[in-house]
XYZ file of C-alpha atoms in Angstrom:
347
model
C -10.188 42.274 -50.330
C -12.336 41.326 -47.287
C -15.950 40.683 -47.937
C -18.765 42.583 -46.081
C -19.427 39.637 -43.899
C -15.607 39.493 -42.711
C -15.661 43.126 -42.299
C -18.625 43.146 -39.984
C -17.015 40.275 -38.200
C -13.785 42.312 -37.583
C -15.896 45.249 -36.322
C -17.542 43.132 -33.681
C -14.302 41.799 -32.560
C -12.715 45.250 -32.274
C -15.936 46.634 -30.513
C -15.694 43.638 -28.051
C -11.957 44.451 -27.374
C -12.575 47.984 -26.989
C -15.423 47.219 -24.468
C -13.002 44.988 -22.288
C -10.339 47.631 -22.304
C -12.561 50.546 -21.180
C -14.536 48.161 -18.600
C -13.995 48.454 -14.844
C -13.844 45.340 -12.692
C -17.479 44.645 -12.354
C -18.166 44.858 -15.988
C -15.113 42.655 -16.823
C -16.545 40.212 -14.441
C -19.816 40.061 -16.502
C -17.960 39.737 -19.754
C -15.894 36.668 -18.162
C -19.218 35.251 -17.086
C -20.764 35.308 -20.692
C -17.466 34.156 -22.280
C -17.110 30.957 -19.938
C -20.776 30.144 -20.558
C -20.772 30.662 -24.385
C -17.204 28.938 -24.941
C -16.353 26.264 -22.560
C -15.473 23.230 -24.410
C -14.725 24.678 -27.763
C -11.803 23.785 -29.909
C -9.197 26.078 -31.306
C -11.027 26.422 -34.735
C -14.461 27.162 -32.908
C -12.689 29.849 -30.632
C -11.058 31.473 -33.691
C -14.379 31.561 -35.583
C -16.053 33.095 -32.392
C -13.469 35.756 -32.572
C -13.066 36.279 -36.188
C -9.435 34.734 -36.179
C -8.624 37.085 -33.190
C -8.951 34.915 -30.280
C -5.361 35.503 -29.318
C -6.162 39.312 -28.860
C -8.457 38.393 -26.102
C -6.270 35.800 -24.399
C -3.461 38.419 -24.443
C -5.517 40.817 -22.489
C -6.537 38.052 -20.031
C -2.987 37.212 -19.492
C -1.986 40.950 -18.954
C -5.045 41.406 -16.466
C -3.848 38.115 -14.571
C -0.386 39.286 -14.283
C -1.389 42.755 -12.822
C -4.176 41.513 -10.470
C -3.708 37.930 -9.512
C -2.487 38.789 -5.889
C -5.814 40.884 -5.102
C -8.275 40.131 -7.875
C -11.883 39.495 -6.834
C -12.386 37.996 -10.267
C -9.375 35.658 -10.146
C -11.320 32.481 -10.309
C -13.296 33.520 -13.274
C -10.162 34.798 -15.007
C -8.278 31.461 -14.480
C -11.470 29.580 -15.776
C -11.457 31.785 -18.946
C -7.960 31.167 -19.651
C -8.472 27.383 -18.925
C -10.947 27.586 -21.835
C -7.892 28.603 -24.305
C -5.442 26.053 -22.535
C -7.888 23.231 -22.767
C -8.979 23.941 -26.450
C -8.113 20.920 -28.820
C -5.560 22.017 -31.286
C -4.638 24.995 -28.946
C -1.037 25.026 -29.151
C -0.541 28.574 -30.022
C -2.784 29.590 -26.912
C -0.466 27.371 -24.568
C 2.583 29.017 -26.058
C 1.170 32.571 -25.424
C 0.326 31.855 -22.089
C 3.790 30.509 -21.135
C 5.500 33.520 -22.955
C 3.496 35.652 -20.681
C 5.031 34.092 -17.565
C 1.709 31.870 -16.924
C 3.689 29.170 -15.159
C 5.263 31.346 -12.666
C 2.144 33.221 -11.775
C 0.191 29.875 -11.263
C 2.842 28.677 -8.931
C 2.798 31.907 -7.007
C -1.022 31.745 -6.504
C -0.299 28.513 -4.412
C 1.903 30.164 -2.044
C -0.378 33.170 -1.310
C -2.279 32.518 1.955
C -4.725 35.216 1.530
C -6.285 33.625 -1.656
C -9.397 31.498 -1.562
C -8.861 27.548 -1.805
C -10.968 27.439 -5.112
C -8.625 29.955 -6.792
C -5.930 27.683 -6.009
C -7.645 24.775 -7.085
C -8.272 26.477 -10.395
C -4.538 27.382 -10.611
C -3.857 23.557 -10.204
C -6.108 22.738 -12.993
C -4.288 24.944 -15.375
C -0.973 23.541 -14.523
C -2.368 20.225 -15.181
C -3.314 21.360 -18.491
C 0.151 22.517 -19.278
C 1.659 19.420 -17.954
C -0.850 17.305 -19.971
C 0.537 19.029 -23.261
C 3.929 16.849 -23.207
C 7.318 16.315 -21.740
C 8.760 19.727 -22.727
C 5.831 21.468 -20.598
C 6.618 19.258 -17.633
C 10.166 20.489 -17.782
C 9.268 23.984 -18.009
C 6.902 23.622 -14.906
C 9.968 21.673 -13.021
C 12.530 24.519 -14.215
C 10.309 26.995 -12.512
C 10.694 25.309 -9.096
C 7.177 23.786 -9.704
C 7.866 20.512 -8.026
C 8.953 22.202 -4.659
C 5.992 24.567 -4.787
C 3.356 21.746 -5.397
C 4.800 19.339 -2.741
C 4.909 22.220 -0.288
C 1.067 22.994 -1.141
C 0.392 19.356 -0.746
C 1.962 19.161 2.704
C 0.303 22.517 3.989
C -3.212 22.804 2.437
C -6.216 22.327 4.657
C -8.406 21.083 1.696
C -8.573 17.507 0.786
C -9.773 18.376 -2.779
C -6.995 20.773 -3.446
C -4.430 18.081 -2.024
C -5.784 15.749 -4.423
C -5.369 18.277 -7.262
C -1.680 18.922 -6.411
C -1.192 15.019 -6.227
C -2.514 14.821 -9.591
C -0.072 17.325 -11.141
C 2.879 15.938 -9.007
C 1.962 12.497 -10.449
C 1.976 13.788 -14.029
C 5.330 15.551 -13.494
C 6.590 12.106 -12.243
C 5.937 10.258 -15.325
C 7.165 10.868 -18.777
C 9.478 13.255 -17.388
C 12.816 11.328 -16.968
C 14.994 14.429 -16.227
C 13.009 15.227 -13.157
C 11.519 12.165 -11.941
C 14.089 11.788 -9.039
C 13.162 15.227 -7.986
C 9.536 14.498 -7.665
C 10.298 11.481 -5.641
C 12.523 13.410 -3.343
C 10.015 16.049 -2.729
C 7.308 13.621 -1.989
C 9.471 11.802 0.497
C 10.157 15.460 2.229
C 6.241 15.761 2.570
C 5.779 12.685 4.685
C 7.418 13.743 8.107
C 5.464 16.839 8.291
C 2.061 16.525 6.418
C -1.298 15.721 7.385
C -2.487 12.153 7.225
C -4.239 12.536 4.113
C -1.355 14.459 2.457
C 0.898 11.340 3.692
C -1.565 8.996 2.124
C -1.447 11.000 -1.423
C 2.322 11.062 -1.289
C 2.797 7.568 -0.592
C 0.336 6.668 -3.469
C 2.286 8.692 -5.858
C 5.571 7.437 -4.587
C 4.355 3.736 -5.063
C 3.643 4.448 -8.620
C 6.939 5.804 -9.064
C 9.077 3.102 -7.070
C 11.092 2.392 -10.170
C 12.324 5.822 -10.522
C 13.975 6.266 -6.989
C 16.714 4.406 -5.174
C 14.992 1.937 -2.912
C 17.493 2.922 -0.040
C 15.917 6.345 0.039
C 12.326 4.873 0.687
C 12.874 2.647 3.578
C 13.434 4.909 6.305
C 10.621 7.567 5.404
C 8.091 4.698 5.125
C 9.028 3.005 8.184
C 8.616 6.160 9.992
C 4.949 6.637 9.024
C 4.207 3.287 10.460
C 3.399 5.144 13.743
C 0.556 6.888 12.119
C -2.836 6.522 13.988
C -4.501 6.619 10.429
C -5.065 3.191 9.140
C -4.922 4.487 5.467
C -1.458 5.764 5.858
C -0.407 2.516 7.482
C -1.925 0.312 4.761
C -0.475 2.414 2.033
C 3.000 2.213 3.710
C 2.817 -1.623 4.100
C 1.981 -1.802 0.517
C 5.195 -0.167 -0.542
C 7.162 -2.168 1.819
C 5.848 -5.274 -0.003
C 7.215 -3.767 -3.181
C 10.608 -3.049 -1.415
C 11.309 -6.741 -0.272
C 11.877 -7.658 -3.895
C 14.904 -5.310 -3.905
C 18.286 -5.380 -2.301
C 17.185 -3.241 0.702
C 15.098 -6.298 1.918
C 17.671 -7.270 4.598
C 17.827 -3.763 6.181
C 14.031 -3.401 5.936
C 13.365 -6.712 7.772
C 15.757 -5.918 10.496
C 14.141 -2.615 11.052
C 10.685 -4.123 11.094
C 11.789 -6.906 13.735
C 13.365 -4.012 15.811
C 10.048 -2.120 16.019
C 8.606 -5.209 17.742
C 10.718 -4.721 20.920
C 9.678 -1.643 22.956
C 12.474 1.059 23.788
C 13.992 0.933 27.431
C 12.086 1.620 30.426
C 13.456 5.212 30.530
C 11.760 6.123 27.387
C 8.450 4.467 28.155
C 8.481 6.230 31.744
C 9.033 9.612 29.982
C 6.384 8.882 27.373
C 3.850 7.688 30.220
C 4.708 10.772 32.215
C 3.735 13.016 29.233
C 0.434 11.244 28.734
C -0.632 11.293 32.317
C 0.035 14.729 33.488
C -3.613 15.329 33.575
C -5.712 12.501 35.111
C -8.687 13.412 33.361
C -6.764 13.084 29.898
C -7.720 9.634 28.235
C -4.713 7.502 27.920
C -3.648 7.483 24.235
C -1.589 4.679 22.634
C 2.003 5.679 22.529
C 3.690 5.923 19.034
C 6.105 3.158 19.739
C 2.981 0.884 20.569
C 1.332 2.082 17.288
C 4.526 1.437 15.366
C 4.814 -1.992 16.963
C 1.460 -3.149 15.900
C 2.007 -1.898 12.367
C 5.222 -3.767 12.277
C 3.746 -6.938 13.377
C 0.809 -6.599 10.826
C 3.527 -5.868 8.110
C 5.681 -8.940 9.248
C 2.663 -11.289 8.914
C 1.640 -9.989 5.442
C 5.236 -10.211 4.207
C 5.908 -13.776 5.657
C 2.547 -14.991 4.372
C 3.505 -13.939 0.845
C 7.001 -15.359 0.666
C 8.223 -18.484 2.428
C 11.848 -17.211 1.934
C 11.063 -13.895 3.507
C 9.571 -15.768 6.538
C 12.861 -17.681 6.711
C 14.867 -14.504 6.765
C 12.460 -13.046 9.524
C 13.058 -16.073 11.649
C 16.790 -15.809 11.355
C 16.304 -12.335 12.561
C 14.574 -13.761 15.832
C 11.195 -12.119 14.779
C 9.464 -14.933 17.078
C 10.973 -13.181 20.108
C 10.002 -9.954 18.973
C 6.253 -11.016 18.262
C 6.016 -12.594 21.704
C 7.046 -9.271 23.113
C 4.376 -7.609 21.107
C 1.723 -10.350 22.160
C 2.738 -9.483 25.674
C 2.035 -5.805 25.412
C -1.110 -5.406 27.747
C -1.027 -1.623 26.972
C -2.022 -1.992 23.286
C -4.720 -4.456 22.178
C -3.703 -4.023 18.424
C 0.015 -5.072 19.197
C -1.409 -8.333 20.670
C -3.913 -9.002 17.878
C -1.440 -8.433 14.852
C 1.493 -10.247 16.626
C -0.869 -13.285 17.211
C -1.762 -13.273 13.735
C 1.695 -13.104 12.418
C 2.777 -15.824 14.755
C 0.197 -17.939 13.646
């Protein structure tokens, strides 16, 4: 038989749930504000105490409202934050299972692809995905089975927000560790990001790949990494060179060094003439370094770094006639960076 105190707590819970059920959007928004303010950081036992052992009844209502309104809700950010309180609650395994059973993962991933939603809503969605991934390997696999890797990689490549890209990278990094069944898929998706992403997304993808190099076949990394050496952004180049250093310890080293040496020699006159014609159509347009020159300078820099670290690598480069290629780069009067890096590498 329940005590008077327990009966009063149950009555208050039922009144709260009835208030939610009958409330319109503005009223529900106020309820969410109060819930977030009062319960952020609470553990599962604390939430159950707050809701008289009926916290799951409120979570179920939040999940249903999310499922019904996520495409057009003006309260989406508050709704996701409220659900996040349950998902982040210590000892809150039951809450996570209820969220997953309600189709939560698919909703969060779909939010990332809805162009009309605000960036802050998508960031909140990423935070919830991270909370799910942090729960363990089984949960990471559930995200991957829901085409989560592809959705996250697409968002990383297309988002205009650096903060949101960082959030997506954190989730991808989490999915790429402690998740052997899908590590290769994560690596392949990150590799696919490199040719079409903005520089910062390229940098983030390279950082994540660098931490996962042992999980992917080295041969699959060489070409994508070499291709980003023509980036005008120093951070991207530096991250690519760091990865190339790691790859020289593997069987792909001969092919990698051969390609680097080849970058030192500019293409034929026909290609250069074409590139020059494109950049000089408007005489008022400042002359920009061609990608082949940027790539040449980056290759010269990478060669110097690799040769300095290993006498064996330096010997292999000499056998590949790297000195001739570096002399060509030193003589590139159209690109000072090529001259500078080639001179340092020669020395």
